[in-house]
Amino acid sequence: MLQSTCFSKLILFLSVSIHSLFVAAEDQKVLGDSSKVSNESLFWGPYRPNLYFGVKPRIPKSLSTGLLWAKVDDYTSVQENFRHTCEQNEGMAGYGWDEYDVRQGGRQTIHDAGNKIDITTEFVKFPGGEHGGSWGVRVKGTPREDAPEHLMSTVVFYASMEGLGSLGVANEPDELGYEGIVTMEGQTSELGKFNIDITPGPDSNAHPPATHETYGSKPLDRTMVASFQVPDEALWQTKPLLFTHMKQEIDGYIAKYGDKNSPPPWQVFTIANDVRDGNLHLIQKVFEGAFEFDIIYSSGSAPHSTTSDDLTAGIKKTAKSFGDRFSKILAPKAPFNKGQYDEFARSMFSNLVGGIGYFHGDAVVDRSYAAEYEEENEGFWQETAEARGRGHAKLEGPYELYSSIPSRPFFPRGFLWDEGFHLLPVADWDMDLTLDIVKSWFKLMDEDGWIGREQILGAEARSKVPQEFQVQYPHYANPPTLFLVLEALIDKIDSKSSEIPDPSDSFDSIRSNHLQHPVLAVSYLRELYPLLKRHYFWYRKTQAGDVKSYDRDAFSTKEAYRWRGRTPEHILTSGLDDYPRPQPPHPGELHTDLISWMGMVTRSMRRIASTIGEEDDTAEFQGYETAIIRNIDDLHWDNKAQTYCDATIDDYEESVHVCHKGYISIFPFLTGLLPPDSPRLKHVLDLIGDPEELWSDYGVRSLSKSDDFYETGENYWRSPIWMNMNYLAVKSLHTIATTVSSPHRVQASKLYTSLRKNLVENVFNEWQRTGFAWEQYNPETGKGQRTQHFTGWTSLVVKIMGMEDLGGKGKGHDEL
């Protein structure tokens, strides 16, 4: 009988194992097939998000394109009128993607009030061939209501080739310019052979009339082309190169005609027709009134060349596909399920994914590992300043990064702690894209486990950053928000609610491949796991706080944390820059936000280890997690203030709390470390809901209204409302509100309903009023402030709109 039972178990084990092998083989085939399609669908894109429009592939040193335009109706303002890179103060009435899917394309509208024109770029990708497919963009210009009757505009498209490869103009030279389509031909090992066609556009396009004799030698109803050979390192500086070239033309006109018989400005501000061998080609058109033309890239390995008719059909298909998927995945829920909010939500999400870029280049890093950087002595900030001043920074790399940026005009580069927040809405839309970006970040890790908090890769990226902020330090951390994304992946796996692919959307199955086949998600986590562990233990080592030296009473002598990179005014590494901290800085400080982040990361690591079957590691992380949660109370809860506080060492070498009520005070709650029945929870909820403390009609303040530092100094994190922290608050409130056993369920539900309503309505109202999403919002007026077009974590408003309505029509804060 015993032998029979053992034999039966063996047969069952073998049957399951054999079945698993077949499943694994099938999943691996799916992974292999879909990975190829996924990589191709993400190969091309407007991956130069610092430009109003610029397309390039996801490979280093290759083809790069861009667009410039200007109003050219007078001589004095033309130079200021040229648009190229996104800037804060160029007279824009708003700009960005109305609809955009990174795998297919979308429509962007640029309301250029200064140039009296609205520019539309409709970008579409066409799969096929062996080199990432083809793409096209339709460029339209529509005069604004206040435009002059005869609005003269010039548009310059350019294409450059960095590194090995060829790029040239295929048309026969014509000193008068080019009628019809202008074609460029090129070839590289990664792209194969390709063509780029710039069409003349429809017959409705009008051009300036001939009013000066110079029109005979340069008729403006033709397309002008000029070619240059430029050092690779200067190719990104297209605008100054264009101005330098134009000046030569302008000087020639001045020498010949002087002031009395000078050509009109739309004739003067043109390039020479000078086609030759080169790695940069400028293509210029001049229009009167509205205009339209196409730029079409056709891969030589594609089944056929792409045409304007293909582009027209692709624009319609892409718009329908985006609309259908958005309604299915991210549609706002009550009370925001109305037309005006839907347009807003689509725009916010589209600008988030439209801000995804591909970056490649060297980085400035100080690897001196100076002893001062340990920050172990009193007055350490002075020692670290001296160490930095010794100038040990060097260029490293090159590195590459695929990342979603916070703001196209002001922060067009990768930020580590921003990225985790950016990817939370993206994960709902396209989990496989999300995991691709996460992996790109972890590939930047060094052998110790460090990832630079700000990725300033290459000269173009550094041109946007003051020199003193360019250097990255391997002892500096940043909030590890990418683990929020990995937890979201595990949540979706655990929910076992696999998304059913839409057969009408050819990319639907690719976007959710790891969710439809959980074995692939486990494989992904297992591949990433060594890097995750290295990163985790780097945090534990480099950001450790001191419990033993000061006889602090805590459950664990090891679970305490302190940000490095502290000065009296800032902890930039914390992300909360100027939030009030203990004064003066002390090596015995302990930071509430950092131990909370470490608690979240440890929880995430435990869940990942469990998911991939690492049982010993699961138990180890469980031990750390328990100790961290206990120490949060032991080290940071202040019984007198009834809140969580940072700790420091006083003049008597005693550990004391320094309490500045604000985001720091609710961090254990924000990171999901307070259980629904926590005895601290009532105090946290009261703090959030108190109008004299954190509550405002527009969101939760970063610092209490009653704090002495409220709205003082830089006032960056000393009152304003930040969407990333408010999203965490809404999410945690929802968890408490939907936990039946929680004694705080009713209070959390009311706070959730009111906060959700306040946040969405204010961001929406400011978007309508100004045309922009903003970096932060004023707690007294609700007005957007600081950086405009901040479509990074402010786009979390889309997640908030998509959360369930717990209050019916919603209740005001007065009803709490």
PDB file of N, CA and C in Angstrom, residues 669 674-685 731-751 806:
ATOM      1  N   PHE A 669       2.282  56.076   6.567  1.00  0.00           N
ATOM      2  CA  PHE A 669       0.956  55.875   5.991  1.00  0.00           C
ATOM      3  C   PHE A 669       1.016  55.895   4.464  1.00  0.00           C
ATOM      4  N   LEU A 674       1.269  51.350   7.615  1.00  0.00           N
ATOM      5  CA  LEU A 674       0.358  51.355   8.758  1.00  0.00           C
ATOM      6  C   LEU A 674      -0.829  50.451   8.453  1.00  0.00           C
ATOM      7  N   PRO A 675      -1.030  49.410   9.216  1.00  0.00           N
ATOM      8  CA  PRO A 675      -2.177  48.537   8.976  1.00  0.00           C
ATOM      9  C   PRO A 675      -3.483  49.255   9.289  1.00  0.00           C
ATOM     10  N   PRO A 676      -4.593  48.771   8.732  1.00  0.00           N
ATOM     11  CA  PRO A 676      -5.890  49.454   8.912  1.00  0.00           C
ATOM     12  C   PRO A 676      -6.324  49.594  10.366  1.00  0.00           C
ATOM     13  N   ASP A 677      -5.761  48.789  11.279  1.00  0.00           N
ATOM     14  CA  ASP A 677      -6.143  48.883  12.686  1.00  0.00           C
ATOM     15  C   ASP A 677      -5.042  49.490  13.552  1.00  0.00           C
ATOM     16  N   SER A 678      -4.085  50.183  12.924  1.00  0.00           N
ATOM     17  CA  SER A 678      -2.972  50.772  13.668  1.00  0.00           C
ATOM     18  C   SER A 678      -3.475  51.806  14.679  1.00  0.00           C
ATOM     19  N   PRO A 679      -2.937  51.800  15.903  1.00  0.00           N
ATOM     20  CA  PRO A 679      -3.332  52.816  16.892  1.00  0.00           C
ATOM     21  C   PRO A 679      -2.860  54.220  16.510  1.00  0.00           C
ATOM     22  N   ARG A 680      -1.919  54.310  15.560  1.00  0.00           N
ATOM     23  CA  ARG A 680      -1.439  55.623  15.125  1.00  0.00           C
ATOM     24  C   ARG A 680      -2.314  56.217  14.019  1.00  0.00           C
ATOM     25  N   LEU A 681      -3.130  55.383  13.410  1.00  0.00           N
ATOM     26  CA  LEU A 681      -3.823  55.776  12.178  1.00  0.00           C
ATOM     27  C   LEU A 681      -4.795  56.936  12.400  1.00  0.00           C
ATOM     28  N   LYS A 682      -5.516  56.931  13.518  1.00  0.00           N
ATOM     29  CA  LYS A 682      -6.480  58.005  13.784  1.00  0.00           C
ATOM     30  C   LYS A 682      -5.782  59.360  13.822  1.00  0.00           C
ATOM     31  N   HIS A 683      -4.613  59.429  14.433  1.00  0.00           N
ATOM     32  CA  HIS A 683      -3.876  60.692  14.497  1.00  0.00           C
ATOM     33  C   HIS A 683      -3.407  61.136  13.105  1.00  0.00           C
ATOM     34  N   VAL A 684      -2.991  60.173  12.284  1.00  0.00           N
ATOM     35  CA  VAL A 684      -2.554  60.496  10.925  1.00  0.00           C
ATOM     36  C   VAL A 684      -3.716  61.042  10.108  1.00  0.00           C
ATOM     37  N   LEU A 685      -4.869  60.392  10.189  1.00  0.00           N
ATOM     38  CA  LEU A 685      -6.039  60.846   9.434  1.00  0.00           C
ATOM     39  C   LEU A 685      -6.501  62.213   9.913  1.00  0.00           C
ATOM     40  N   LYS A 731      -4.378  56.694  -2.466  1.00  0.00           N
ATOM     41  CA  LYS A 731      -4.292  55.232  -2.546  1.00  0.00           C
ATOM     42  C   LYS A 731      -4.384  54.598  -1.156  1.00  0.00           C
ATOM     43  N   SER A 732      -3.665  55.159  -0.184  1.00  0.00           N
ATOM     44  CA  SER A 732      -3.697  54.602   1.161  1.00  0.00           C
ATOM     45  C   SER A 732      -5.045  54.831   1.828  1.00  0.00           C
ATOM     46  N   LEU A 733      -5.658  55.975   1.582  1.00  0.00           N
ATOM     47  CA  LEU A 733      -7.003  56.224   2.108  1.00  0.00           C
ATOM     48  C   LEU A 733      -7.997  55.217   1.539  1.00  0.00           C
ATOM     49  N   HIS A 734      -7.849  54.918   0.267  1.00  0.00           N
ATOM     50  CA  HIS A 734      -8.744  53.944  -0.357  1.00  0.00           C
ATOM     51  C   HIS A 734      -8.581  52.570   0.289  1.00  0.00           C
ATOM     52  N   THR A 735      -7.351  52.195   0.582  1.00  0.00           N
ATOM     53  CA  THR A 735      -7.109  50.899   1.230  1.00  0.00           C
ATOM     54  C   THR A 735      -7.827  50.819   2.575  1.00  0.00           C
ATOM     55  N   ILE A 736      -7.703  51.872   3.382  1.00  0.00           N
ATOM     56  CA  ILE A 736      -8.368  51.880   4.695  1.00  0.00           C
ATOM     57  C   ILE A 736      -9.884  51.910   4.516  1.00  0.00           C
ATOM     58  N   ALA A 737     -10.340  52.727   3.574  1.00  0.00           N
ATOM     59  CA  ALA A 737     -11.781  52.899   3.371  1.00  0.00           C
ATOM     60  C   ALA A 737     -12.467  51.618   2.906  1.00  0.00           C
ATOM     61  N   THR A 738     -11.723  50.763   2.246  1.00  0.00           N
ATOM     62  CA  THR A 738     -12.322  49.532   1.703  1.00  0.00           C
ATOM     63  C   THR A 738     -11.973  48.305   2.538  1.00  0.00           C
ATOM     64  N   THR A 739     -11.370  48.523   3.692  1.00  0.00           N
ATOM     65  CA  THR A 739     -11.097  47.424   4.625  1.00  0.00           C
ATOM     66  C   THR A 739     -12.227  47.374   5.649  1.00  0.00           C
ATOM     67  N   VAL A 740     -13.090  46.391   5.529  1.00  0.00           N
ATOM     68  CA  VAL A 740     -14.313  46.328   6.333  1.00  0.00           C
ATOM     69  C   VAL A 740     -14.007  46.326   7.824  1.00  0.00           C
ATOM     70  N   SER A 741     -12.918  45.687   8.208  1.00  0.00           N
ATOM     71  CA  SER A 741     -12.613  45.537   9.626  1.00  0.00           C
ATOM     72  C   SER A 741     -11.954  46.764  10.250  1.00  0.00           C
ATOM     73  N   SER A 742     -11.594  47.770   9.438  1.00  0.00           N
ATOM     74  CA  SER A 742     -10.886  48.924   9.981  1.00  0.00           C
ATOM     75  C   SER A 742     -11.824  49.819  10.782  1.00  0.00           C
ATOM     76  N   PRO A 743     -11.438  50.190  12.001  1.00  0.00           N
ATOM     77  CA  PRO A 743     -12.266  51.116  12.784  1.00  0.00           C
ATOM     78  C   PRO A 743     -12.266  52.535  12.226  1.00  0.00           C
ATOM     79  N   HIS A 744     -11.383  52.788  11.251  1.00  0.00           N
ATOM     80  CA  HIS A 744     -11.251  54.138  10.687  1.00  0.00           C
ATOM     81  C   HIS A 744     -11.821  54.207   9.272  1.00  0.00           C
ATOM     82  N   ARG A 745     -12.622  53.215   8.921  1.00  0.00           N
ATOM     83  CA  ARG A 745     -13.116  53.100   7.545  1.00  0.00           C
ATOM     84  C   ARG A 745     -13.947  54.311   7.128  1.00  0.00           C
ATOM     85  N   VAL A 746     -14.852  54.773   7.992  1.00  0.00           N
ATOM     86  CA  VAL A 746     -15.744  55.875   7.621  1.00  0.00           C
ATOM     87  C   VAL A 746     -14.955  57.164   7.429  1.00  0.00           C
ATOM     88  N   GLN A 747     -14.057  57.473   8.364  1.00  0.00           N
ATOM     89  CA  GLN A 747     -13.254  58.687   8.245  1.00  0.00           C
ATOM     90  C   GLN A 747     -12.390  58.650   6.993  1.00  0.00           C
ATOM     91  N   ALA A 748     -11.755  57.510   6.724  1.00  0.00           N
ATOM     92  CA  ALA A 748     -10.901  57.380   5.537  1.00  0.00           C
ATOM     93  C   ALA A 748     -11.716  57.530   4.265  1.00  0.00           C
ATOM     94  N   SER A 749     -12.924  56.986   4.253  1.00  0.00           N
ATOM     95  CA  SER A 749     -13.772  57.064   3.062  1.00  0.00           C
ATOM     96  C   SER A 749     -14.136  58.503   2.736  1.00  0.00           C
ATOM     97  N   LYS A 750     -14.480  59.271   3.772  1.00  0.00           N
ATOM     98  CA  LYS A 750     -14.847  60.671   3.544  1.00  0.00           C
ATOM     99  C   LYS A 750     -13.634  61.483   3.080  1.00  0.00           C
ATOM    100  N   LEU A 751     -12.492  61.240   3.703  1.00  0.00           N
ATOM    101  CA  LEU A 751     -11.276  61.936   3.264  1.00  0.00           C
ATOM    102  C   LEU A 751     -10.929  61.568   1.831  1.00  0.00           C
ATOM    103  N   LEU A 806     -16.353  56.344  -4.024  1.00  0.00           N
ATOM    104  CA  LEU A 806     -16.910  55.798  -2.784  1.00  0.00           C
ATOM    105  C   LEU A 806     -17.973  56.698  -2.177  1.00  0.00           C
TER     106      LEU A 806
END
